[in-house]
Amino acid sequence: MADNDSFRDSLNKSASFPKSLVYHRAYEHVLEAHVDRLNEQDDRLFSCEDKTNLELWEYGAQSTGFKSHHFNNSTQLRNHFVGGQLFAEVDPQCRFMFVHAAHSRAKLKVTRYMLTVALTYHQAMAPFVDFLFSFGKQEYPRDFHFSGFYHETHLNNDQPNLHLPDLGRSGTDFKMCYNLKSVEPSSSQPHFPWSVRQLAVYHSFDVVTGKAFWTMIKGDELIKQRIKAATNPDNHPNLDMSSAAQAFCVALTVQLIIFDWCREQWRWYISYLEGLQEITTCRALTMRFDRPSARPAQPSNISPPRAATTPPGKIKRAVTRIFRRASLAIRTLSPSIPLAPILHPAAPPPEFEPDFESTELFSFSDLQNVQSYEEKVSELLLVIRSNIKIVSDIKAYYMDLVASTNFPDEIKTGCSSKIRDFEKTVFSIVNDLEMQHSRASMLLSTLTNRKGLLNGALNYCNMEASKRFAEKAAASTSEMQIMTEEMNALAQKTKQETVSMRIITLVTLFFLPGTFISTIMSTDILQYSKIPDTNNFKEDYSSTALKRYATITLPLMAMTFAAWAWLYLTATTRRGGWSLHSSVLVKSAKTTIFEGSGGSTILGSLDDTGSQSKGNAKCRLGRLMQKRVSYLKMQSGISASQELHTAFQTLVSTESQRGLLVTIEKESLVPSAILSPSTGSFTSDLSLLTPHITPKTALYIILRRYETSSPAPFVAITYVPDAAPVRQKMLFASTRLTLVRELGIERFRESIFANREDELTEAGFKKHDKHNELEAPLTEEEVSLGEVKRKEAEEGRGMSERKSHVSSGVSMPITDDALAALKSLASGDGEGDNLVQLKIDIPTETMELASITSTPIESLPTTISPTEPRYSVYRFAHSHNGETTSPILFIYTCPSGSKVKERMLYAASSRSAVQVAEAEAGLKIERRIESSSPEDVTEESIMEDLHPKVEVKRAFERPKRPGRR
């Protein structure tokens, strides 16, 4: 009766399972830890009562076959176990309890109380709780590498056990719990249609009464369906479990069903990985990367045939047209002047344009995929090895159990053939798993080798791309040199022809008066006729002829001058527009120009998204030559007046003034208006500009945009509207640098050019600030060349430095408690805590606090997590050469077993973690240490890093002379 009372009390305390067990072999602190973990992960593991579905598959005590019972709440389940009165009915001969979920990463369809009631009623082993935490709601598989097998044997009276004859429990039984893993097809992952699934099993068997209890926990219902099919009375009408021997045979059959599940799909999963490996890496084996040997290029003073060279681009065609027009103009003035012969480079070697269409099939994503496959195969090896170990241990346990002298002879005799079949079948299953393990080992070796080959192919492609860019740059330089020499020769010819034109002009002016008089004298206006029979001449003057001459000539002269003036003004307007727009950011054409101290350099054009248009330097130069773009590098000679200096000094010292307007009068910069009063808000004060902005008048605007305490609080704005006169545009564009330089360039943070009124509004300044935040535009070749140089630098540094291939750094937010822990470490008020460990929450990408402890240097390798990456900030108090110091160390550890996403995210965010520790927490990081394992972070390695030994070089000692024999 004492056992009955103990069992009743245990059942009343089932909510505290496994502490509610009557007899157990675990320590009290272990049971407390199990209960605490269940409390912490209750919401993740179990569903609410309205979403439960627990099934019991029972073989009744009256041998009526298996029947199914479903329960949706704890009351129904408890009533089924206890009934109207506890100990009124015996347990069924065999009972299966199936616990499943919607899918492998969802909550179990059972409440915690329902599960603990069932486990307490059957006095399940406490270690079975360890296997529960691998299930439940989770984003990534939990405890993927955790496996175990526990058992208890009660065949004699040496160990206490419950004796409950009213329930049909003799107290002579054995119990076991274990977990196995297998791979199953998964339709929820179209990119990778396989998933490793887990199964947790608990089993107890009474060797006297033959009563058996099973608990199966799995994400889906596959095992439940197979066990029900093997024990269904419709399929097996002769199934009998009335005796202990028959029940033991059924138990061995169920074990074989579970063992067969853990080995059946590995063959096809490994074949799938082998196919992925071949698809991703076979190209690295078949592709040829040999580069033909280069032939030295010999210069030639004869241009090579057109078919043997690179076709001329836009630059060469544009310059050729210019040269052709210039030469035609020169031939009309003077005979041609021979030019010095120009050497043309020979045709480039055949490998100048290597075929990279094939090699473009390789990318860094291929290397990432191979790394992912390699990790999956490594996990596969570990899972298969753990399955082999557990299956072998269970077989050995059964063999030892049957060989025990305390095991009933009835079961030994009645199940002898079944035991032999069980042993042979398990041996076959283990052999099959061993074979798949060997296949996976070979696949892992192949993946490792292929990854190295693929990495080498990518590096080779990068080097070839670098060589290709270098060859193109050399060819472009040669063409530019030829063009420069030709343009120099053209300039010399133009100079000579200019001298000839001056001479012609002087001669024309010399004869112009005489020509004019001769023309007048040859008309009918004034004639001299000889008087007959005398030697005298008579002068005949005709005023009518003079009037007609003036009437025709003067209008024609006026029309000629008017036509010339119109053509001149048109040409000047066009040239002025190009000159102006080449020195500013023209919003309509999206042309970006970046000014330096010595002038302006046009780097390219931006499309609507802000990215730089493609094309190399030759195309850009050709466009500039065709459009006649030029920048007014020469200043206008206009200077700032004394009134402007005085007004600007007043603006600097008076915060109530927002800005100053400047214009050009009488070739001098003078103030035109003061923008006041200032309201304290820059955007609100922009309305002060409205009365002074007109669509046809250029203006300089000086605004106080930043705090007066900053070294450069002002911005200089050159407002030149498109409708302004051409001369005003040229003057304001060429004088803008003079304005800033004379007033003090150190006082201006930036210089802005505007040509529309909406650019001087709040929206216009926001658009300007957004444009300034963009990175400097680069051509596609410059970006690729920079990436190649970065990778070459990484190869030169070797493997001692970890660097993310994603980016140079990722800004990672940090939680308040983590930041508070870092500040506590910086201030030293953490009550002796000297180690702060930070981790990254992968779903939210947030840096959070893992732990803060007081850890001596000897315990540091064991305190840092050996399974997950960590950022550890450690204050190392030590003495060296009689001096006591406490430097702050930043330790980044990334175990080799970490996931790919974790390694990439931690590596990319390490710089952000250091910046947060220094900038926000006030820590001064003395040393940064990176290691793949916390075991490598020892006191000796840290001391060597902080205080490297100075190597004393000894002078060369001359060896002693050998003695005489």
PDB file of N, CA and C in Angstrom, residues 185-194 272 276:
ATOM      1  N   PRO A 185      12.091  13.768 -47.537  1.00  0.00           N
ATOM      2  CA  PRO A 185      11.770  14.806 -48.532  1.00  0.00           C
ATOM      3  C   PRO A 185      10.928  15.905 -47.899  1.00  0.00           C
ATOM      4  N   SER A 186      11.199  17.154 -48.322  1.00  0.00           N
ATOM      5  CA  SER A 186      10.505  18.304 -47.756  1.00  0.00           C
ATOM      6  C   SER A 186       9.996  19.178 -48.883  1.00  0.00           C
ATOM      7  N   SER A 187       8.678  19.336 -48.951  1.00  0.00           N
ATOM      8  CA  SER A 187       8.083  20.187 -49.988  1.00  0.00           C
ATOM      9  C   SER A 187       8.079  21.655 -49.600  1.00  0.00           C
ATOM     10  N   SER A 188       8.380  21.968 -48.346  1.00  0.00           N
ATOM     11  CA  SER A 188       8.372  23.368 -47.902  1.00  0.00           C
ATOM     12  C   SER A 188       9.646  24.101 -48.277  1.00  0.00           C
ATOM     13  N   GLN A 189      10.635  23.392 -48.801  1.00  0.00           N
ATOM     14  CA  GLN A 189      11.904  24.020 -49.196  1.00  0.00           C
ATOM     15  C   GLN A 189      12.161  23.707 -50.665  1.00  0.00           C
ATOM     16  N   PRO A 190      11.606  24.496 -51.589  1.00  0.00           N
ATOM     17  CA  PRO A 190      11.794  24.181 -53.016  1.00  0.00           C
ATOM     18  C   PRO A 190      13.240  24.281 -53.461  1.00  0.00           C
ATOM     19  N   HIS A 191      14.038  25.134 -52.832  1.00  0.00           N
ATOM     20  CA  HIS A 191      15.434  25.277 -53.225  1.00  0.00           C
ATOM     21  C   HIS A 191      16.294  24.131 -52.724  1.00  0.00           C
ATOM     22  N   PHE A 192      15.843  23.422 -51.658  1.00  0.00           N
ATOM     23  CA  PHE A 192      16.582  22.284 -51.124  1.00  0.00           C
ATOM     24  C   PHE A 192      15.549  21.304 -50.569  1.00  0.00           C
ATOM     25  N   PRO A 193      15.102  20.328 -51.380  1.00  0.00           N
ATOM     26  CA  PRO A 193      13.925  19.516 -51.018  1.00  0.00           C
ATOM     27  C   PRO A 193      14.230  18.375 -50.061  1.00  0.00           C
ATOM     28  N   TRP A 194      15.133  18.545 -49.121  1.00  0.00           N
ATOM     29  CA  TRP A 194      15.415  17.521 -48.120  1.00  0.00           C
ATOM     30  C   TRP A 194      15.533  18.201 -46.763  1.00  0.00           C
ATOM     31  N   TYR A 272      21.606  13.033 -54.059  1.00  0.00           N
ATOM     32  CA  TYR A 272      21.190  14.395 -54.398  1.00  0.00           C
ATOM     33  C   TYR A 272      22.340  15.383 -54.169  1.00  0.00           C
ATOM     34  N   LEU A 276      24.315  17.854 -56.868  1.00  0.00           N
ATOM     35  CA  LEU A 276      24.563  19.289 -56.690  1.00  0.00           C
ATOM     36  C   LEU A 276      26.042  19.611 -56.805  1.00  0.00           C
TER      37      LEU A 276
END
